[in-house]
Coordinates of C-alpha atoms in Angstrom, one line a residue:
X1 CA 120.3 105.9 79.8
X2 CA 122.4 103.2 81.5
X3 CA 121.0 100.1 83.1
X4 CA 122.4 99.1 86.5
X5 CA 121.9 96.6 89.2
X6 CA 121.8 97.3 92.9
X7 CA 121.0 95.4 96.1
X8 CA 119.9 98.4 98.0
X9 CA 118.1 98.0 101.3
X10 CA 115.8 100.9 100.7
X11 CA 112.7 98.9 101.9
X12 CA 112.0 96.1 104.3
X13 CA 108.6 94.4 103.9
X14 CA 107.7 92.1 106.8
X15 CA 105.9 89.6 104.8
X16 CA 108.5 88.9 102.1
X17 CA 110.7 85.8 102.1
X18 CA 114.3 85.3 101.0
X19 CA 113.2 84.5 97.4
X20 CA 113.2 87.2 94.7
X21 CA 109.8 88.6 93.7
X22 CA 108.9 87.6 90.2
X23 CA 109.0 90.2 87.4
X24 CA 105.8 90.4 85.4
X25 CA 105.4 88.7 82.1
X26 CA 105.5 90.6 78.8
X27 CA 101.8 89.9 78.4
X28 CA 101.2 91.5 81.8
X29 CA 103.4 94.5 80.9
X30 CA 101.4 95.0 77.7
X31 CA 98.6 96.4 80.0
X32 CA 100.8 99.5 80.3
X33 CA 99.5 102.0 77.8
X34 CA 96.2 100.0 77.4
X35 CA 94.1 99.2 80.5
X36 CA 96.9 100.9 82.6
X37 CA 98.6 104.1 82.0
X38 CA 102.3 103.9 80.9
X39 CA 103.2 104.3 84.6
X40 CA 100.8 101.7 85.9
X41 CA 97.8 103.7 87.1
X42 CA 94.2 102.6 86.2
X43 CA 93.5 104.2 82.8
X44 CA 89.8 104.2 83.2
X45 CA 87.6 106.6 85.1
X46 CA 86.1 105.6 88.4
X47 CA 82.6 104.3 88.6
X48 CA 81.1 107.6 89.8
X49 CA 82.8 109.5 87.1
X50 CA 84.4 111.8 89.7
X51 CA 87.9 110.7 88.6
X52 CA 88.2 110.9 84.8
X53 CA 90.0 108.6 82.5
X54 CA 93.7 109.4 81.9
X55 CA 94.1 110.9 78.4
X56 CA 97.8 111.4 78.2
X57 CA 98.3 114.1 80.8
X58 CA 99.6 117.6 80.3
X59 CA 102.8 117.5 78.2
X60 CA 105.3 119.6 76.3
X61 CA 103.5 118.4 73.1
X62 CA 99.9 119.3 74.0
X63 CA 100.4 122.5 76.1
X64 CA 101.5 126.0 75.4
X65 CA 105.1 126.5 76.5
X66 CA 105.4 128.7 79.5
X67 CA 107.4 131.9 79.4
X68 CA 109.2 130.7 82.5
X69 CA 109.7 126.9 82.4
X70 CA 110.8 127.0 86.0
X71 CA 107.5 128.5 87.1
X72 CA 104.9 127.3 84.6
X73 CA 101.7 129.3 84.1
X74 CA 98.5 128.0 85.6
X75 CA 96.7 126.2 82.7
X76 CA 93.4 126.0 84.8
X77 CA 92.7 129.6 85.7
X78 CA 89.1 129.2 84.7
X79 CA 88.5 126.4 87.1
X80 CA 86.4 127.3 90.2
X81 CA 86.0 125.1 93.3
X82 CA 83.2 122.5 93.0
X83 CA 82.6 122.8 96.8
X84 CA 84.5 123.3 100.0
X85 CA 85.0 120.8 102.9
X86 CA 84.7 122.6 106.2
X87 CA 84.2 121.6 109.9
X88 CA 80.5 121.9 109.3
X89 CA 80.3 119.2 106.6
X90 CA 83.5 117.2 107.0
X91 CA 81.5 114.1 108.2
X92 CA 80.0 113.9 104.7
X93 CA 83.5 113.3 103.2
X94 CA 85.4 111.3 105.8
X95 CA 85.5 108.3 103.5
X96 CA 87.8 110.2 101.2
X97 CA 90.0 111.9 103.8
X98 CA 93.0 110.6 105.8
X99 CA 93.0 110.6 109.6
X100 CA 95.4 113.5 109.6
X101 CA 93.3 115.6 107.3
X102 CA 90.2 115.0 109.5
X103 CA 92.2 116.0 112.5
X104 CA 92.9 119.4 110.9
X105 CA 89.2 120.2 110.8
X106 CA 88.8 119.1 114.4
X107 CA 91.7 121.4 115.5
X108 CA 91.0 124.5 113.4
X109 CA 87.5 126.0 113.1
X110 CA 88.5 128.0 110.0
X111 CA 90.2 125.1 108.2
X112 CA 88.8 124.3 104.8
X113 CA 89.7 122.3 101.6
X114 CA 88.6 123.7 98.3
X115 CA 87.7 120.8 96.0
X116 CA 88.2 121.2 92.3
X117 CA 87.5 119.1 89.2
X118 CA 90.0 116.2 89.0
X119 CA 92.5 116.7 86.2
X120 CA 95.0 113.8 85.6
X121 CA 97.9 115.9 84.3
X122 CA 100.8 113.6 85.2
X123 CA 103.0 112.6 82.2
X124 CA 106.5 111.6 81.4
X125 CA 108.3 111.5 78.0
X126 CA 107.7 108.6 75.6
X127 CA 111.3 107.6 76.1
X128 CA 110.8 107.1 79.8
X129 CA 107.5 105.2 79.2
X130 CA 109.6 102.7 77.2
X131 CA 112.1 102.4 80.1
X132 CA 109.3 101.9 82.6
X133 CA 107.7 99.1 80.5
X134 CA 111.0 97.4 80.2
X135 CA 111.5 97.6 84.0
X136 CA 108.2 95.8 84.5
X137 CA 109.6 92.7 82.8
X138 CA 113.1 92.8 84.3
X139 CA 113.2 94.6 87.7
X140 CA 113.0 92.3 90.8
X141 CA 113.1 92.7 94.5
X142 CA 115.9 90.6 96.0
X143 CA 117.4 89.7 99.3
X144 CA 114.1 89.4 101.2
X145 CA 112.8 92.6 99.6
X146 CA 115.9 94.7 100.6
X147 CA 117.0 95.5 97.1
X148 CA 116.2 95.6 93.4
X149 CA 118.1 94.5 90.4
X150 CA 117.8 94.9 86.6
X151 CA 116.3 98.4 87.0
X152 CA 116.9 101.4 84.8
X153 CA 116.4 105.1 85.7
X154 CA 112.8 105.3 87.2
X155 CA 109.8 103.4 88.4
X156 CA 111.0 99.8 88.6
X157 CA 107.5 98.3 89.4
X158 CA 104.8 100.0 87.4
X159 CA 102.6 97.0 88.1
X160 CA 103.2 96.9 91.9
X161 CA 102.3 93.8 93.9
X162 CA 103.3 94.8 97.4
X163 CA 104.1 97.7 99.7
X164 CA 107.8 97.4 99.1
X165 CA 107.4 97.9 95.4
X166 CA 105.1 100.9 95.8
X167 CA 107.6 102.7 98.0
X168 CA 110.4 101.9 95.6
X169 CA 108.4 103.7 93.0
X170 CA 108.2 106.8 95.2
X171 CA 111.9 106.7 96.0
X172 CA 112.9 106.4 92.3
X173 CA 110.2 108.5 90.6
X174 CA 111.6 110.9 88.0
X175 CA 112.3 114.5 89.0
X176 CA 113.8 115.9 85.8
X177 CA 117.2 114.2 86.1
X178 CA 119.0 117.4 87.1
X179 CA 117.4 120.4 88.6
X180 CA 118.3 123.4 90.7
X181 CA 115.7 125.2 93.0
X182 CA 115.6 128.5 94.7
X183 CA 113.0 128.2 97.5
X184 CA 112.0 129.3 101.0
X185 CA 111.4 127.1 104.0
X186 CA 109.1 128.6 106.6
X187 CA 108.7 127.2 110.2
X188 CA 105.5 128.8 111.4
X189 CA 104.9 129.2 115.1
X190 CA 101.6 128.5 116.8
X191 CA 100.7 132.2 116.9
X192 CA 101.3 132.5 113.1
X193 CA 104.7 134.3 113.3
X194 CA 107.6 133.1 111.1
X195 CA 111.1 133.9 109.8
X196 CA 111.7 132.7 106.3
X197 CA 114.7 130.5 105.6
X198 CA 115.9 131.0 102.0
X199 CA 118.0 128.4 100.3
X200 CA 118.9 126.9 97.0
X201 CA 119.5 123.2 96.3
X202 CA 120.6 121.1 93.4
X203 CA 119.7 117.5 92.7
X204 CA 121.2 115.2 90.0
X205 CA 121.1 111.6 89.2
X206 CA 124.5 110.1 88.1
X207 CA 123.0 109.4 84.6
X208 CA 122.7 113.1 84.1
X209 CA 126.2 114.2 85.1
X210 CA 128.6 115.3 82.5
X211 CA 130.0 112.0 81.3
X212 CA 127.1 110.0 82.7
X213 CA 127.1 107.3 85.3
X214 CA 130.5 105.8 86.2
X215 CA 130.2 102.2 87.3
X216 CA 132.9 102.5 89.9
X217 CA 132.5 106.1 91.2
X218 CA 128.7 106.0 91.2
X219 CA 128.5 102.5 92.6
X220 CA 125.5 102.4 95.1
X221 CA 124.7 106.1 94.4
X222 CA 121.0 107.0 93.8
X223 CA 121.6 110.8 93.5
X224 CA 123.8 113.7 94.6
X225 CA 122.3 116.6 96.5
X226 CA 123.7 120.0 97.5
X227 CA 121.9 122.6 99.6
X228 CA 122.9 126.2 100.7
X229 CA 121.1 128.4 103.1
X230 CA 121.3 132.1 102.1
X231 CA 119.1 133.7 104.8
X232 CA 118.5 134.6 107.6
X233 CA 122.0 135.9 108.6
X234 CA 122.4 133.6 111.6
X235 CA 122.2 130.6 109.1
X236 CA 123.8 132.1 106.0
X237 CA 126.5 129.9 104.7
X238 CA 125.3 126.7 106.2
X239 CA 125.6 124.1 103.5
X240 CA 124.8 120.4 103.1
X241 CA 126.2 117.8 100.7
X242 CA 124.6 114.4 100.4
X243 CA 125.7 111.4 98.4
X244 CA 122.5 109.3 98.6
X245 CA 123.4 105.7 98.7
X246 CA 121.0 103.0 97.4
X247 CA 121.8 100.6 100.2
X248 CA 121.9 102.7 103.4
X249 CA 122.1 99.7 105.7
X250 CA 125.2 98.3 104.0
X251 CA 126.6 101.8 103.3
X252 CA 125.2 104.7 105.2
X253 CA 124.2 107.9 103.5
X254 CA 127.2 110.0 103.0
X255 CA 126.5 113.5 104.3
X256 CA 128.7 116.5 105.1
X257 CA 127.8 120.0 106.4
X258 CA 129.7 123.3 106.2
X259 CA 129.1 125.4 109.3
X260 CA 129.9 129.1 108.6
X261 CA 130.7 129.8 112.3
X262 CA 133.2 127.0 112.5
X263 CA 134.4 127.5 108.9
X264 CA 134.9 123.8 108.3
X265 CA 133.4 120.8 106.7
X266 CA 132.4 117.8 108.9
X267 CA 130.7 114.5 108.4
X268 CA 127.0 114.6 109.4
X269 CA 125.8 111.1 110.3
X270 CA 122.7 112.5 111.9
X271 CA 121.3 113.6 108.5
X272 CA 119.3 110.4 108.4
X273 CA 116.2 108.8 110.0
X274 CA 114.8 111.1 112.7
X275 CA 117.8 113.4 112.9
X276 CA 116.7 117.1 113.0
X277 CA 116.9 119.0 109.7
X278 CA 118.7 122.3 109.5
X279 CA 116.6 125.4 109.1
X280 CA 113.3 123.8 110.2
X281 CA 113.2 124.9 113.9
X282 CA 113.1 121.2 114.9
X283 CA 109.9 120.6 113.1
X284 CA 111.2 118.1 110.5
X285 CA 113.1 114.9 110.7
X286 CA 115.6 114.2 108.0
X287 CA 113.5 111.5 106.4
X288 CA 110.5 113.8 106.2
X289 CA 112.1 115.6 103.3
X290 CA 110.5 115.0 99.9
X291 CA 107.7 113.5 102.0
X292 CA 109.9 110.4 102.7
X293 CA 113.5 109.5 101.9
X294 CA 116.3 107.4 103.1
X295 CA 116.9 104.0 104.7
X296 CA 113.6 102.4 105.8
X297 CA 115.1 99.4 107.5
X298 CA 113.6 100.4 110.9
X299 CA 110.0 99.7 109.6
X300 CA 107.9 96.8 108.5
X301 CA 105.8 97.7 105.4
X302 CA 102.3 96.6 104.4
X303 CA 100.3 97.3 101.3
X304 CA 96.7 98.0 102.4
X305 CA 95.3 98.6 98.9
X306 CA 93.9 101.5 96.9
X307 CA 91.3 104.1 97.8
X308 CA 90.0 107.4 96.6
X309 CA 91.3 110.4 98.5
X310 CA 91.2 114.2 98.3
X311 CA 94.8 115.2 97.8
X312 CA 96.6 118.4 96.8
X313 CA 97.0 118.5 93.0
X314 CA 97.7 121.0 90.2
X315 CA 98.8 123.5 92.9
X316 CA 99.7 126.2 90.4
X317 CA 98.3 128.9 92.6
X318 CA 101.1 128.4 95.0
X319 CA 103.5 129.8 92.3
X320 CA 101.6 133.1 92.2
X321 CA 104.4 135.8 92.3
X322 CA 101.9 138.5 93.1
X323 CA 101.4 136.8 96.5
X324 CA 103.6 137.4 99.4
X325 CA 104.5 134.8 102.0
X326 CA 102.4 136.8 104.4
X327 CA 99.4 136.1 102.1
X328 CA 100.1 132.4 101.9
X329 CA 101.0 131.7 105.5
X330 CA 98.2 131.8 108.2
X331 CA 98.1 130.8 111.8
X332 CA 97.8 127.0 112.0
X333 CA 97.7 126.2 108.3
X334 CA 98.2 127.6 104.7
X335 CA 95.7 130.0 103.2
X336 CA 93.1 127.8 101.4
X337 CA 92.7 130.5 98.8
X338 CA 96.0 129.3 97.3
X339 CA 95.3 125.6 97.6
X340 CA 93.6 123.1 95.3
X341 CA 92.5 119.6 96.2
X342 CA 91.2 116.9 93.8
X343 CA 89.9 113.4 94.2
X344 CA 92.5 110.8 93.0
X345 CA 93.1 107.1 93.5
X346 CA 96.0 106.4 95.8
X347 CA 97.9 103.4 97.1
X348 CA 97.8 103.1 100.9
X349 CA 100.9 101.7 102.5
X350 CA 101.5 101.3 106.3
X351 CA 104.9 101.5 107.9
X352 CA 105.2 100.1 111.4
X353 CA 108.3 100.5 113.5
X354 CA 110.1 97.3 114.0
X355 CA 110.5 95.9 117.5
X356 CA 113.8 97.1 118.9
X357 CA 114.1 99.9 116.5
X358 CA 114.0 103.6 117.3
X359 CA 112.3 106.5 115.5
X360 CA 110.1 109.4 116.6
X361 CA 107.3 108.0 114.4
X362 CA 106.0 104.6 115.6
X363 CA 103.7 104.3 112.5
X364 CA 103.2 106.1 109.2
X365 CA 100.4 105.7 106.8
X366 CA 101.3 106.7 103.2
X367 CA 98.9 107.7 100.5
X368 CA 100.7 107.6 97.2
X369 CA 99.2 109.0 94.0
X370 CA 98.7 106.3 91.4
X371 CA 99.5 108.6 88.5
X372 CA 102.9 109.8 89.7
X373 CA 104.0 107.4 92.4
X374 CA 104.6 110.4 94.6
X375 CA 103.6 110.3 98.3
X376 CA 100.8 112.9 98.5
X377 CA 99.6 112.5 102.1
X378 CA 101.3 110.9 105.1
X379 CA 99.8 110.5 108.6
X380 CA 102.5 110.0 111.3
X381 CA 102.0 108.6 114.8
X382 CA 104.0 108.9 118.0
X383 CA 105.3 106.2 120.3
X384 CA 102.0 106.1 122.1
X385 CA 100.2 105.4 118.9
X386 CA 98.6 108.8 118.8
X387 CA 98.2 110.8 115.6
X388 CA 100.9 113.4 115.6
X389 CA 101.8 115.0 112.3
X390 CA 100.3 115.3 108.8
X391 CA 102.4 115.8 105.6
X392 CA 101.0 116.9 102.3
X393 CA 102.7 117.4 98.9
X394 CA 101.3 120.1 96.7
X395 CA 102.2 118.8 93.2
X396 CA 102.0 120.2 89.7
X397 CA 102.9 119.0 86.3
X398 CA 106.0 120.8 85.0
X399 CA 104.6 120.4 81.5
X400 CA 107.6 122.1 79.8
X401 CA 109.9 119.3 81.0
X402 CA 107.3 116.5 81.3
X403 CA 107.9 116.1 85.0
X404 CA 105.4 115.9 87.9
X405 CA 106.9 117.2 91.1
X406 CA 105.8 119.3 94.2
X407 CA 106.0 123.1 94.5
X408 CA 105.6 122.9 98.3
X409 CA 105.2 120.4 101.0
X410 CA 103.7 120.9 104.4
X411 CA 104.2 119.2 107.7
X412 CA 101.6 120.0 110.4
X413 CA 102.3 119.3 114.1
X414 CA 98.8 118.5 115.4
X415 CA 99.9 118.7 119.0
X416 CA 101.8 122.1 119.1
X417 CA 99.9 123.9 116.4
X418 CA 103.2 124.7 114.6
X419 CA 103.9 123.7 111.0
X420 CA 106.5 123.8 108.3
X421 CA 106.2 124.6 104.7
X422 CA 109.0 123.8 102.3
X423 CA 109.6 124.9 98.7
X424 CA 107.7 128.1 98.4
X425 CA 109.0 130.5 95.8
X426 CA 106.5 133.4 95.5
X427 CA 109.0 136.0 96.4
X428 CA 112.0 134.4 94.6
X429 CA 113.1 135.9 91.2
X430 CA 113.9 132.4 90.0
X431 CA 112.4 129.1 91.0
X432 CA 113.6 126.1 89.0
X433 CA 116.5 125.7 86.5
X434 CA 116.2 122.4 84.6
X435 CA 118.7 120.4 82.6
X436 CA 121.9 122.2 83.5
X437 CA 124.7 119.7 83.2
X438 CA 127.0 119.5 86.3
X439 CA 130.2 117.7 87.0
X440 CA 130.8 115.0 89.7
X441 CA 133.4 117.3 91.3
X442 CA 130.6 119.9 91.9
X443 CA 129.4 117.5 94.6
X444 CA 132.7 117.0 96.4
X445 CA 133.6 118.2 99.9
X446 CA 135.9 120.8 98.3
X447 CA 132.9 122.2 96.4
X448 CA 131.0 122.3 99.7
X449 CA 133.7 124.3 101.4
X450 CA 133.9 126.8 98.5
X451 CA 130.1 127.1 98.5
X452 CA 130.0 127.8 102.2
X453 CA 132.6 130.5 102.0

């Protein structure tokens, strides 16, 4: 793993000064693996005992290897819901729900959340734990919080001290290094009808390319991303290439699209901020992908603190290959029979649109899982300050490869009754391919043109 320095403007925090934030001391970092988990979550159970202590998570060393590492078997098939939250009893649980989640019960009479025993399955490799602990003593926010330096690979701030550091951890969280996915994105209309959009995509960090990170060629690059739509026919051949830059204010995200109708590659500067995402029927902004991505310079950020929230977790049922998309998709929302919610501690961070800046979301409230640093729930508000959309990430632990990541993410439009689900794979022969080494030239515009054709 190669250490690098960047001055990326990924996050702007309104309260920070021009001075660099102090890295934590070695004594403070020694809490990692003791009172804190190796990634910085509270090791202990909560006072009520409804959130257990972290005991190492679900790893390749303590679990039975799945027959299909891309679609791991559900290790909790014996678990039954402890209870269900419905419209009838939602008032009893409001303290542990977000505003967007509460709004779903108000809008849909049949909406429910099955609540299961909390299982803290998140885990990385020991090698990455060592990297994260080193980051705690070296990584710093610089340039008024606009960048980081002395950071390696993943999770620069396991002992986070402000909202900027928390979001940095979401942006840089480990996702296997190199992975290819075969998934379906489904825009669902208000009457429940839908047309699946099938696609495959590939994500790779420069450290995991053949030959590793190149100091010159990969300067300011966070990752490379390639996406191809394979169905329906009207979208087949549409492809997207992204060179995700660390500092997107200094150097905008580099994005290109191949349009099968025009048969040419063109730059795509609108693949950023609130630009519409292809294949989503206008439901998703570009920076909604992966719950949140891209340059956040249009927002001020505030760390509110921690709370206990019911969030999607251990969503192995969404990998059920005996289920059809017709089974999972319902009018208004996903079928709760395939969902699992658990009580977890989350970081709450508020993003408020800067005066003079433009975005369809005037405010966003993030709830970020303390064990993975992944955004699990986001409430999004329109320009009038009204609650508009709810995002949820349905995560699992890919225990074969020691990587926590989502198997689906949902984006509910609370006004129109439409919603988007991304990442489903129930009807796909293959879901994930991990660890395949790829070349830098595989993420060139020439490769995009060949892929489109």
